[in-house]
Coordinates of N, CA, C and O in Angstrom, one line a residue:
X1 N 202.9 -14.2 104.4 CA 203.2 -13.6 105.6 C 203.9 -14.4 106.6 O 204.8 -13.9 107.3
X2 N 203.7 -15.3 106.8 CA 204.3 -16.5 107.7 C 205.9 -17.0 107.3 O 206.5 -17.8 108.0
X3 N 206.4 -16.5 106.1 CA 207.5 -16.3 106.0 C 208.6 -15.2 106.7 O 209.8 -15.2 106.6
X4 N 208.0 -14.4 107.2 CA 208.7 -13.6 107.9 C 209.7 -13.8 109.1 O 209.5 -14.7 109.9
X5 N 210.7 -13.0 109.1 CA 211.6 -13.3 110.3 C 212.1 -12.0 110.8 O 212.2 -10.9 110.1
X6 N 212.4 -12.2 112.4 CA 212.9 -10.8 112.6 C 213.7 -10.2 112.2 O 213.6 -9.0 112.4
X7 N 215.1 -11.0 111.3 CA 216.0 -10.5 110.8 C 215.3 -9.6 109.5 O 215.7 -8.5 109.2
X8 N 214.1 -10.2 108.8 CA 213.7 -9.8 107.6 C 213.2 -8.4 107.9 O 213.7 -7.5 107.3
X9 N 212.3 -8.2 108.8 CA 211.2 -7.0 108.9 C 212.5 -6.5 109.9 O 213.1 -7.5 109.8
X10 N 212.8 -6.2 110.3 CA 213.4 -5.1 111.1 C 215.5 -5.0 111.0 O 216.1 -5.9 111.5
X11 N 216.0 -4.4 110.6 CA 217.3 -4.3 110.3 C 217.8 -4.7 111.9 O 217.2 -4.7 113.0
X12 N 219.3 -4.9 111.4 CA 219.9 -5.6 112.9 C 220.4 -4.1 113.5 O 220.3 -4.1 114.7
X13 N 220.6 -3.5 113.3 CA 221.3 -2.5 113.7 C 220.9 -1.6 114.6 O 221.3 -1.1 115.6
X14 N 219.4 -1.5 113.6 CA 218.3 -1.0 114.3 C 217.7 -1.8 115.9 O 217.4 -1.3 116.9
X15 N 217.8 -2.8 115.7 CA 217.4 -3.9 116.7 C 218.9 -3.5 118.0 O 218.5 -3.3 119.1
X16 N 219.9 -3.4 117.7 CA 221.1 -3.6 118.5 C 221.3 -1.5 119.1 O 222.1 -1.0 119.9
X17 N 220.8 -1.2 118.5 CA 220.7 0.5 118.9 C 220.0 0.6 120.2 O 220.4 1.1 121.3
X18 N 218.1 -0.2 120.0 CA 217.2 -0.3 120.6 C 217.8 -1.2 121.9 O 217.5 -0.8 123.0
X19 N 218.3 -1.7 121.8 CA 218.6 -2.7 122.8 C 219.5 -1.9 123.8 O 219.3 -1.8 125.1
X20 N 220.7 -1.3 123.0 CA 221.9 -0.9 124.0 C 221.3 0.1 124.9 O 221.4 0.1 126.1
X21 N 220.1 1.5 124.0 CA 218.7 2.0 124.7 C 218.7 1.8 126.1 O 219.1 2.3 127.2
X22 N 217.8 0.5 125.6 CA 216.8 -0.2 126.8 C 218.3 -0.6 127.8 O 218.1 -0.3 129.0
X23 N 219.6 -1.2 127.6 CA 220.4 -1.9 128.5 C 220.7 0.2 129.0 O 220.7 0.6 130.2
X24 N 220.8 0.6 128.6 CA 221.4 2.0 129.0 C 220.6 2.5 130.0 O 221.2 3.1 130.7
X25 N 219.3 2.5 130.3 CA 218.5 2.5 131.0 C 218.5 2.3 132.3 O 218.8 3.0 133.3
X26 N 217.8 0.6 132.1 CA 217.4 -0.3 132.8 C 219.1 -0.8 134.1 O 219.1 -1.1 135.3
X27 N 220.2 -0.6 133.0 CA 221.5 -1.3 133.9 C 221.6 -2.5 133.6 O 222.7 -3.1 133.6
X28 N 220.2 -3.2 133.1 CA 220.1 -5.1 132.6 C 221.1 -5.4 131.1 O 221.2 -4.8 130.1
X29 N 221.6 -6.3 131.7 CA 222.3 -7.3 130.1 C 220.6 -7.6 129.2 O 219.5 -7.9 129.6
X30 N 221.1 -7.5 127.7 CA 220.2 -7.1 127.0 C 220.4 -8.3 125.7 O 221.5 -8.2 125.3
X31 N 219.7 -9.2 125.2 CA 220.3 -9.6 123.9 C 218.6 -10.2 123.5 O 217.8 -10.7 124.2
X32 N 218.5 -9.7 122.0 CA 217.7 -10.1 120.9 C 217.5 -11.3 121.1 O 218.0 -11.8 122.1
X33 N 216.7 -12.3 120.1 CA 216.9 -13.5 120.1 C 215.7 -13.8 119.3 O 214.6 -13.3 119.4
X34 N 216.0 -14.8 118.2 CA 214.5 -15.2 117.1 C 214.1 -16.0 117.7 O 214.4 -16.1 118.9
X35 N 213.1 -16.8 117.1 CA 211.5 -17.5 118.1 C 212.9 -19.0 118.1 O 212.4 -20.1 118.1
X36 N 213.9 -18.9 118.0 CA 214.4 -20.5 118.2 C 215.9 -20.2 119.7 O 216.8 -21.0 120.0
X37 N 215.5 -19.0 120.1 CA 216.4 -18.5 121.1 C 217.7 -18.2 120.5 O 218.6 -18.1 121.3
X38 N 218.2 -18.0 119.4 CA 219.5 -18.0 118.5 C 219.5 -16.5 118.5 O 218.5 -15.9 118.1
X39 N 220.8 -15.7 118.9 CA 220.9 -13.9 119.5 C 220.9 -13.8 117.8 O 221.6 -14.4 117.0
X40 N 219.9 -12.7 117.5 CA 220.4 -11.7 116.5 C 221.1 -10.4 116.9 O 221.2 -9.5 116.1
X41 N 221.5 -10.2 118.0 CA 221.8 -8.4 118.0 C 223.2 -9.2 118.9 O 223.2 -10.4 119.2
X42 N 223.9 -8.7 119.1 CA 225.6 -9.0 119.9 C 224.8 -8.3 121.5 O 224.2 -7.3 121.8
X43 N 225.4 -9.3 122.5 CA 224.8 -9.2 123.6 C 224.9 -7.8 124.5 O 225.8 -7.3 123.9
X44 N 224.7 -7.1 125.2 CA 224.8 -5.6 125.5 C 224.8 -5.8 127.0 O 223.8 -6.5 127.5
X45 N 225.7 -5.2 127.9 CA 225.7 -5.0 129.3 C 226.0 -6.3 130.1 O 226.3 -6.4 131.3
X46 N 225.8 -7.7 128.7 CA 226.2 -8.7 130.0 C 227.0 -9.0 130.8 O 228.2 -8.5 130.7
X47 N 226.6 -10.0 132.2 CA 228.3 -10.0 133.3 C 228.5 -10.8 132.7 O 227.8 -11.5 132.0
X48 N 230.2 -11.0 133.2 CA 231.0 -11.3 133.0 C 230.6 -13.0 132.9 O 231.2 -13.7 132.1
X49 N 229.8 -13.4 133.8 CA 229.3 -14.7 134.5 C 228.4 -15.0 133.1 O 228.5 -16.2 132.9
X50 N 227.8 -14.5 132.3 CA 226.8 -14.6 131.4 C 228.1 -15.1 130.3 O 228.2 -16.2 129.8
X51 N 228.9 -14.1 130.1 CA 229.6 -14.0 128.8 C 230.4 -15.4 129.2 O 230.2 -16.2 128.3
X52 N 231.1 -15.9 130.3 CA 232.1 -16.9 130.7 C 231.0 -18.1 130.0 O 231.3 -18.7 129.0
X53 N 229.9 -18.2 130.7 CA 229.0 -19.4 130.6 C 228.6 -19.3 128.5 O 228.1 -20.2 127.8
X54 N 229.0 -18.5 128.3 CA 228.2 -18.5 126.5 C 229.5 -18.9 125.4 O 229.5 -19.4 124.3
X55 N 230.7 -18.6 126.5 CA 232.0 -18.8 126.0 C 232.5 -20.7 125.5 O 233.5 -20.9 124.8
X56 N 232.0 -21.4 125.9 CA 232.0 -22.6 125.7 C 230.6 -22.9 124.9 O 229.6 -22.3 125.0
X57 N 230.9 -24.1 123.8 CA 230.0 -24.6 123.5 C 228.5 -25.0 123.8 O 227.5 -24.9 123.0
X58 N 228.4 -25.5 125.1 CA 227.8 -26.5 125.5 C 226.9 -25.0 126.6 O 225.7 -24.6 126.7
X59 N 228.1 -24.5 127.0 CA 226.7 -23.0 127.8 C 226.1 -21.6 126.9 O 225.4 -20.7 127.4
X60 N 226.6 -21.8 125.7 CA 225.8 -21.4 124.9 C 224.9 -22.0 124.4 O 223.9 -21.4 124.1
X61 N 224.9 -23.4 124.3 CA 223.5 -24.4 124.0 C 222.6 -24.5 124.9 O 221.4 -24.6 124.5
X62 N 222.9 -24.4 126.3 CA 222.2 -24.4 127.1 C 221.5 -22.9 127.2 O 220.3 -22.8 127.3
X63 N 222.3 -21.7 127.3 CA 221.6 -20.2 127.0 C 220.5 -19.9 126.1 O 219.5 -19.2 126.2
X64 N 220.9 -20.7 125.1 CA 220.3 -20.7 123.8 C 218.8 -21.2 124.1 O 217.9 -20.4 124.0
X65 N 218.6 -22.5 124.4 CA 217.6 -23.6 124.8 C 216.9 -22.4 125.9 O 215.8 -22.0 125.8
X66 N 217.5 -22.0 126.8 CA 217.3 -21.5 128.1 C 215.9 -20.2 127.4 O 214.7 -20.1 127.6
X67 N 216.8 -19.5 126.6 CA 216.1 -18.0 126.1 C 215.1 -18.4 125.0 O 214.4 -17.5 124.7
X68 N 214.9 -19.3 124.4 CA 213.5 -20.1 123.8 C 212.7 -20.4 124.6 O 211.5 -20.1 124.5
X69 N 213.1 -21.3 125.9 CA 212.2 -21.3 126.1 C 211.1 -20.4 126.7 O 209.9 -20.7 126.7
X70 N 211.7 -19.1 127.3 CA 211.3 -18.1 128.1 C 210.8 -17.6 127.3 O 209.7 -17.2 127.8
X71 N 211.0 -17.3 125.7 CA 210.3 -16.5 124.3 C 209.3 -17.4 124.3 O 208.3 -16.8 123.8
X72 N 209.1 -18.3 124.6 CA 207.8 -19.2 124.1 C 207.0 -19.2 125.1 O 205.9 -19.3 124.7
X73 N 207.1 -19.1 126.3 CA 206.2 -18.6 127.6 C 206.0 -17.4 126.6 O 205.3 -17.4 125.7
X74 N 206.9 -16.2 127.2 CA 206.0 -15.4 126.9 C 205.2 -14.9 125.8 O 204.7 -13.7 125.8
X75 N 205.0 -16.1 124.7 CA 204.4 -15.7 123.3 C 203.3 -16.4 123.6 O 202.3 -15.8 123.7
X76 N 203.4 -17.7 123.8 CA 202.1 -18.3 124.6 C 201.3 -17.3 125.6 O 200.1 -17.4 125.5
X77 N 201.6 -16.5 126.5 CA 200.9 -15.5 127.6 C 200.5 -14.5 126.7 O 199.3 -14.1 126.8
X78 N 201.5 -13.8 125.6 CA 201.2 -12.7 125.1 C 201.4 -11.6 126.1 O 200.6 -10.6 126.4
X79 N 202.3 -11.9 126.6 CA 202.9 -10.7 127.8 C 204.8 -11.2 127.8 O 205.4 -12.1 127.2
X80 N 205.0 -10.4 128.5 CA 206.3 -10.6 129.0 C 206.3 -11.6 130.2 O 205.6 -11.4 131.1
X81 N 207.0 -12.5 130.3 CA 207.9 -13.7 131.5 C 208.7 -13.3 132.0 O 209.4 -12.5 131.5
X82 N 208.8 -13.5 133.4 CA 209.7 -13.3 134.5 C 210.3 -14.7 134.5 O 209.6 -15.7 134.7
X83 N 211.7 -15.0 134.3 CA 211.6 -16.8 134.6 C 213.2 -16.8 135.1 O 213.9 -15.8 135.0
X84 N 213.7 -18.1 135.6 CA 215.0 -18.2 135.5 C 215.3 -19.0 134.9 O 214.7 -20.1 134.9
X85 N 216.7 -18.5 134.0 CA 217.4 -19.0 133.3 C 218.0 -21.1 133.8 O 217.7 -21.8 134.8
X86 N 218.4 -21.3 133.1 CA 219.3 -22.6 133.1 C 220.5 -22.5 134.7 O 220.6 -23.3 135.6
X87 N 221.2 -21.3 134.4 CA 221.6 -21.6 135.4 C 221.0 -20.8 136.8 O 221.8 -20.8 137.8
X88 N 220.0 -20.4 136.8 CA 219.7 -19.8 138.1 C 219.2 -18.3 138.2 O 218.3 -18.2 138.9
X89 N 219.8 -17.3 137.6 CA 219.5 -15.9 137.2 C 218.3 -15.7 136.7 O 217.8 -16.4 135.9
X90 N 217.5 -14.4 137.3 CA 216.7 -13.9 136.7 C 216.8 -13.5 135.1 O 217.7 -13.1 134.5
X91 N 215.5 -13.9 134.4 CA 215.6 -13.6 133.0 C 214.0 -13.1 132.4 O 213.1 -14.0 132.1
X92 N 213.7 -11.9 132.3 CA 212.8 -11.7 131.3 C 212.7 -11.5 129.9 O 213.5 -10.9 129.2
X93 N 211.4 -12.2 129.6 CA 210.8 -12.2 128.2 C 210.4 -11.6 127.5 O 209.9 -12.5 126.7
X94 N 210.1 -10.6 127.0 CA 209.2 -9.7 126.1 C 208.7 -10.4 124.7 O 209.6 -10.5 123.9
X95 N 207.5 -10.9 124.1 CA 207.8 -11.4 122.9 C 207.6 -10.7 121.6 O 206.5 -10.2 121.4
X96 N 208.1 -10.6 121.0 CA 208.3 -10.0 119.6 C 207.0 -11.0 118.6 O 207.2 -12.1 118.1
X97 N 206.0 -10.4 118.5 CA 205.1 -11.0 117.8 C 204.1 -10.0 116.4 O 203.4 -9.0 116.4
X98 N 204.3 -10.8 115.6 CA 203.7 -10.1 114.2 C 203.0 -10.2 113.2 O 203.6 -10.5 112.1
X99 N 201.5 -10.0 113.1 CA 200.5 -11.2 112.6 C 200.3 -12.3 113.3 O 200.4 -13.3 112.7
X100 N 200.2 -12.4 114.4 CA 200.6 -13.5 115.5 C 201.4 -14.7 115.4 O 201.1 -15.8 115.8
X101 N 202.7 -14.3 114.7 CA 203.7 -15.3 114.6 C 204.9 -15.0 115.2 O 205.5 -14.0 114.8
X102 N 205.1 -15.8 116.2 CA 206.2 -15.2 117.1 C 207.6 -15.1 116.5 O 208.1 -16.2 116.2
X103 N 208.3 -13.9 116.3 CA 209.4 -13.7 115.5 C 210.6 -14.1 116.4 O 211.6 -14.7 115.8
X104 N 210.6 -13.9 117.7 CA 211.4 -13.6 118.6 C 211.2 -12.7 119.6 O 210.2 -12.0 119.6
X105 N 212.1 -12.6 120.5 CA 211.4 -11.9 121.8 C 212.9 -11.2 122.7 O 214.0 -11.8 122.6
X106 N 212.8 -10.0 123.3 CA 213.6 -9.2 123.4 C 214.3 -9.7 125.1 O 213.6 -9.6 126.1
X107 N 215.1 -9.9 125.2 CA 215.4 -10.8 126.7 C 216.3 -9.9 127.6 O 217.2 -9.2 127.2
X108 N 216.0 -10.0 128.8 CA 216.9 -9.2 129.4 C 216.9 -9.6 131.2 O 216.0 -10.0 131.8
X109 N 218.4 -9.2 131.7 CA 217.8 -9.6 132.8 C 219.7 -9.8 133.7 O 220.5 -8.9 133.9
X110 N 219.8 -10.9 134.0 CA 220.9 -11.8 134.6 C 221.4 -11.0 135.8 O 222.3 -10.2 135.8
X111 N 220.4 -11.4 136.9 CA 220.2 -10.7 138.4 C 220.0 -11.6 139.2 O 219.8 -12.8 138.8
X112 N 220.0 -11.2 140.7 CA 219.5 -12.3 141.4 C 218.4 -11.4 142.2 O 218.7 -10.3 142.6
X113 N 217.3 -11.9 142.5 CA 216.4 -11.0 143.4 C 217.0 -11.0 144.4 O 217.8 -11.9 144.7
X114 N 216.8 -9.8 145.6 CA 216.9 -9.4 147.2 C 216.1 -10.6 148.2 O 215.1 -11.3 148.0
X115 N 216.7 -10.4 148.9 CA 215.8 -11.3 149.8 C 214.8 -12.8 149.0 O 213.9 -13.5 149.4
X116 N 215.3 -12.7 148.1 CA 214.9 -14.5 147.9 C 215.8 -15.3 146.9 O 215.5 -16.4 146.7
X117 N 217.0 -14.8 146.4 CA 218.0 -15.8 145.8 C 219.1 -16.0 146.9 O 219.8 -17.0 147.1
X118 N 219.0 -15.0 147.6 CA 220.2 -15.4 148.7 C 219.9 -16.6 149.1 O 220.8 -17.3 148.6
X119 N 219.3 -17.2 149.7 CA 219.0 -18.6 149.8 C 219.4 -20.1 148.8 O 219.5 -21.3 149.1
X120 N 219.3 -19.2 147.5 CA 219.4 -20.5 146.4 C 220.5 -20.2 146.1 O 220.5 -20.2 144.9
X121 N 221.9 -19.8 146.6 CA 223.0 -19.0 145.8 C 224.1 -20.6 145.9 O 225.0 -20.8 145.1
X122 N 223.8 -21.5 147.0 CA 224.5 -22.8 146.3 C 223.7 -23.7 145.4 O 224.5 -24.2 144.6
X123 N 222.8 -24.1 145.2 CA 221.7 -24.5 144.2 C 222.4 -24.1 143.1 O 223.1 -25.0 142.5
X124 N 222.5 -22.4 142.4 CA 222.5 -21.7 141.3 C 224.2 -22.3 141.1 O 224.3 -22.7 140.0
X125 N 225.0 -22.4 141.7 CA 226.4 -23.0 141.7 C 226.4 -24.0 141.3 O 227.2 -24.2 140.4
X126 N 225.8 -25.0 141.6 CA 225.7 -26.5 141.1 C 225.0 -26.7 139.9 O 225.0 -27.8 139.2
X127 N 224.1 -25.4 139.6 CA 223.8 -26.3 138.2 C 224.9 -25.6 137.4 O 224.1 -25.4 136.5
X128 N 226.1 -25.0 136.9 CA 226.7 -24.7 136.2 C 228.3 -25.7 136.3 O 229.3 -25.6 135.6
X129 N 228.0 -26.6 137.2 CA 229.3 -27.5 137.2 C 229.8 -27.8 135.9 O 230.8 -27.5 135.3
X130 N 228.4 -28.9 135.3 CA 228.9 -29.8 134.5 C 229.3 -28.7 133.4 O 229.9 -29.5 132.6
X131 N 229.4 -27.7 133.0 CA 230.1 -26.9 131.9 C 231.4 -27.0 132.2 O 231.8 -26.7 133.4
X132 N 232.5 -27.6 131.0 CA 233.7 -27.7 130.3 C 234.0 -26.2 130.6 O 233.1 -26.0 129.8
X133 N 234.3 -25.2 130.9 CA 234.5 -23.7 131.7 C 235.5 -23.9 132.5 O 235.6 -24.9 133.1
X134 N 236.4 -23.0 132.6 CA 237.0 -22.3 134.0 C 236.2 -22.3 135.6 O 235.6 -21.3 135.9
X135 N 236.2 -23.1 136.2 CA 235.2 -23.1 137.3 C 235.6 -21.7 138.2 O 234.8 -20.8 138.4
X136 N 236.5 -21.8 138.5 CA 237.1 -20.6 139.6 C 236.9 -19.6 139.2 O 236.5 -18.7 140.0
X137 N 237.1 -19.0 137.6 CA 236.8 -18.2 137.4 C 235.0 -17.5 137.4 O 234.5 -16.5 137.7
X138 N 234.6 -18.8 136.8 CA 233.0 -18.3 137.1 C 232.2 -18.3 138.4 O 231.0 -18.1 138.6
X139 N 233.4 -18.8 139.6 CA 232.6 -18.6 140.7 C 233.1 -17.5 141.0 O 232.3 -16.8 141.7
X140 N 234.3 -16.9 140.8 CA 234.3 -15.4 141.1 C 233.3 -14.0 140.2 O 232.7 -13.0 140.6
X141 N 233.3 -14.7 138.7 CA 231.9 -13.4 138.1 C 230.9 -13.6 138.7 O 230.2 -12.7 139.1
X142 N 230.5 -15.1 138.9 CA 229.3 -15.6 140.1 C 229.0 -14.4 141.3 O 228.0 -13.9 141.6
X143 N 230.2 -14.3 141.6 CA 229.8 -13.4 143.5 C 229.6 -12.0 143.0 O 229.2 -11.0 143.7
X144 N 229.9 -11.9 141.7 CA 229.8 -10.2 141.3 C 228.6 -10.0 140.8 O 228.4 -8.8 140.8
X145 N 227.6 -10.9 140.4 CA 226.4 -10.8 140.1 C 225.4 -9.9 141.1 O 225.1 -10.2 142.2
X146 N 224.8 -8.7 140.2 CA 223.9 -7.9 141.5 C 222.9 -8.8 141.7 O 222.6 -9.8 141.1
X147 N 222.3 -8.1 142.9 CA 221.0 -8.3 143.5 C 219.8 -7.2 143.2 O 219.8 -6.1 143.6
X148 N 218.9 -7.6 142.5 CA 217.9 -6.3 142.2 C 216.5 -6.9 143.0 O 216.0 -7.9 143.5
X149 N 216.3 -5.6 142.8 CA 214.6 -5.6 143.5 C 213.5 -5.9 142.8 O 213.3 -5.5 141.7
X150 N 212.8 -6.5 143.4 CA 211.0 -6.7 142.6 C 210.9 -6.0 142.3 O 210.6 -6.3 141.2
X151 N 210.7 -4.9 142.5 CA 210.2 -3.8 142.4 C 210.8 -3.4 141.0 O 210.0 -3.4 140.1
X152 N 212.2 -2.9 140.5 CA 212.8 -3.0 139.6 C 212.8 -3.9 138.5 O 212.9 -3.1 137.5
X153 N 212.7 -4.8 138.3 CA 212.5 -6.5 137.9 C 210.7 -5.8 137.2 O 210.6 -5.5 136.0
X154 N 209.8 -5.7 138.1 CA 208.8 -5.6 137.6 C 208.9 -4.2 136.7 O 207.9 -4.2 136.0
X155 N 209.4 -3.3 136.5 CA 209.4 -1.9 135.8 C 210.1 -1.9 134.9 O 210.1 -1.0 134.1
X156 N 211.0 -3.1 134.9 CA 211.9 -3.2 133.4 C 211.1 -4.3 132.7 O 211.3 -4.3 131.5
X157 N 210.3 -5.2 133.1 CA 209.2 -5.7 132.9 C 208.3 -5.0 131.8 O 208.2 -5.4 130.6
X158 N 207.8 -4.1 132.3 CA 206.6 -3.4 132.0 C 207.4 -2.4 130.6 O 206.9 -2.1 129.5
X159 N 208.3 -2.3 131.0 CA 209.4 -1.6 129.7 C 210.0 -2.3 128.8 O 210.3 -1.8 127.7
X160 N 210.1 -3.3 129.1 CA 210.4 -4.2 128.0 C 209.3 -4.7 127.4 O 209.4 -5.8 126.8
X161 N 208.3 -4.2 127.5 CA 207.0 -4.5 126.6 C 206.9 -3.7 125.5 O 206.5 -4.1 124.4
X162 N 207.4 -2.0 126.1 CA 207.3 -1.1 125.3 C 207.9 -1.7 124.0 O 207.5 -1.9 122.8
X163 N 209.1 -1.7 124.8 CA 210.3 -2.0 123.3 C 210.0 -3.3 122.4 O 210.4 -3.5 121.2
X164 N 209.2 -4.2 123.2 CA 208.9 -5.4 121.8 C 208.0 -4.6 120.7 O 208.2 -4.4 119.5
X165 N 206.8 -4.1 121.6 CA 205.9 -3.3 120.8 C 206.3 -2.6 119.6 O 205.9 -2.7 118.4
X166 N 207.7 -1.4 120.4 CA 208.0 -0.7 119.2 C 209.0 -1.5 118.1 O 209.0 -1.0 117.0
X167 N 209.7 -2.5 118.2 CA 210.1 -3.3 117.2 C 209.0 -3.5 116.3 O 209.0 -3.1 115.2
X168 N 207.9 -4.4 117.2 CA 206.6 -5.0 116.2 C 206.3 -3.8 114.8 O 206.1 -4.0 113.6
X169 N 206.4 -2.5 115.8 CA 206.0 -1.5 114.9 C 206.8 -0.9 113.8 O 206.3 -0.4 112.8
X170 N 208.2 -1.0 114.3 CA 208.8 -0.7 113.0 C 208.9 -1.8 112.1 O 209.5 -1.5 111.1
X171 N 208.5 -2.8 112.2 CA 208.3 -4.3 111.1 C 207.4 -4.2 110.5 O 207.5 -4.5 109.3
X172 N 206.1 -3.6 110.9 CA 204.6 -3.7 110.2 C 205.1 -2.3 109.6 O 204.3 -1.7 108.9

């Protein structure tokens, strides 16, 4: 049983249907990811600012690291994570868990909350310097990044539970 992987129990396709789904929905950028943060489904709805930063080596390593670790909160909680990313952006967790072995976890997110990132919006700038990137360009996808609500944030939350669930279930 412990050999299992999400690629194994659940087809990718099916996984990347589910996802575009939930991003069709929600409006959130959407991407899969096994229990080592590494995307199985091709990412869905991301900004431009997500894709610039994934486009280089080094901010895909860091995205990568980034979305593990958020899968691993939330497999450790056994709930879904609210957390931010590496560089600053809202990012939740859903974990994909099966016989209690965490397969991977369904991520979504790349927002800035209302009334409380406005404040951190040079903070979230500086940590994306040291990326080898186009800077000018990513501070312009930067300013294009919405602002969502708690309230929102929390209900894609609660829905992104659904959808780990129903993966869980089409695997078992």
């Amino acid at each position: 049983m412990n050999a299992f992987t999400l690629r194994s129990i659940v087809n990718v396709e099916t996984l990347q249907e589910i996802q575009e789904r939930f991003s069709d929905v929600t409006g959130l950028g959407v991407i899969i990811a096994d229990d080592q943060g590494v995307p199985v489904t091709s990412p869905t709805n991301f900004t431009n600012f997500c894709k610039h930063m994934r486009s280089s080596q080094e901010g895909m390593r860091c995205c990568v690291w980034s979305d593990k670790k958020v899968g691993l909160i939330a497999a450790k909680q056994a709930k879904p994570s609210i957390h931010y990313c590496h560089s600053g952006l809202v990012d939740i967790a859903a974990p994909i868990v099966l016989n209690d072995k965490h397969l991977g976890s369904v991520l979504c997110g790349q927002v800035l909350l209302e009334d409380q990132d406005e404040k951190q919006l040079d903070k979230i700038r500086e940590k994306t310097k040291h990326l080898p990137i186009d800077q000018e360009l990513l501070q312009l996808y930067f300013e294009k990044i919405e602002f969502t609500s708690q309230k929102k944030i929390e209900a894609s939350t609660e829905m992104l539970q659904l959808v780990a669930n129903h993966i869980v279930k089409l695997g078992a």
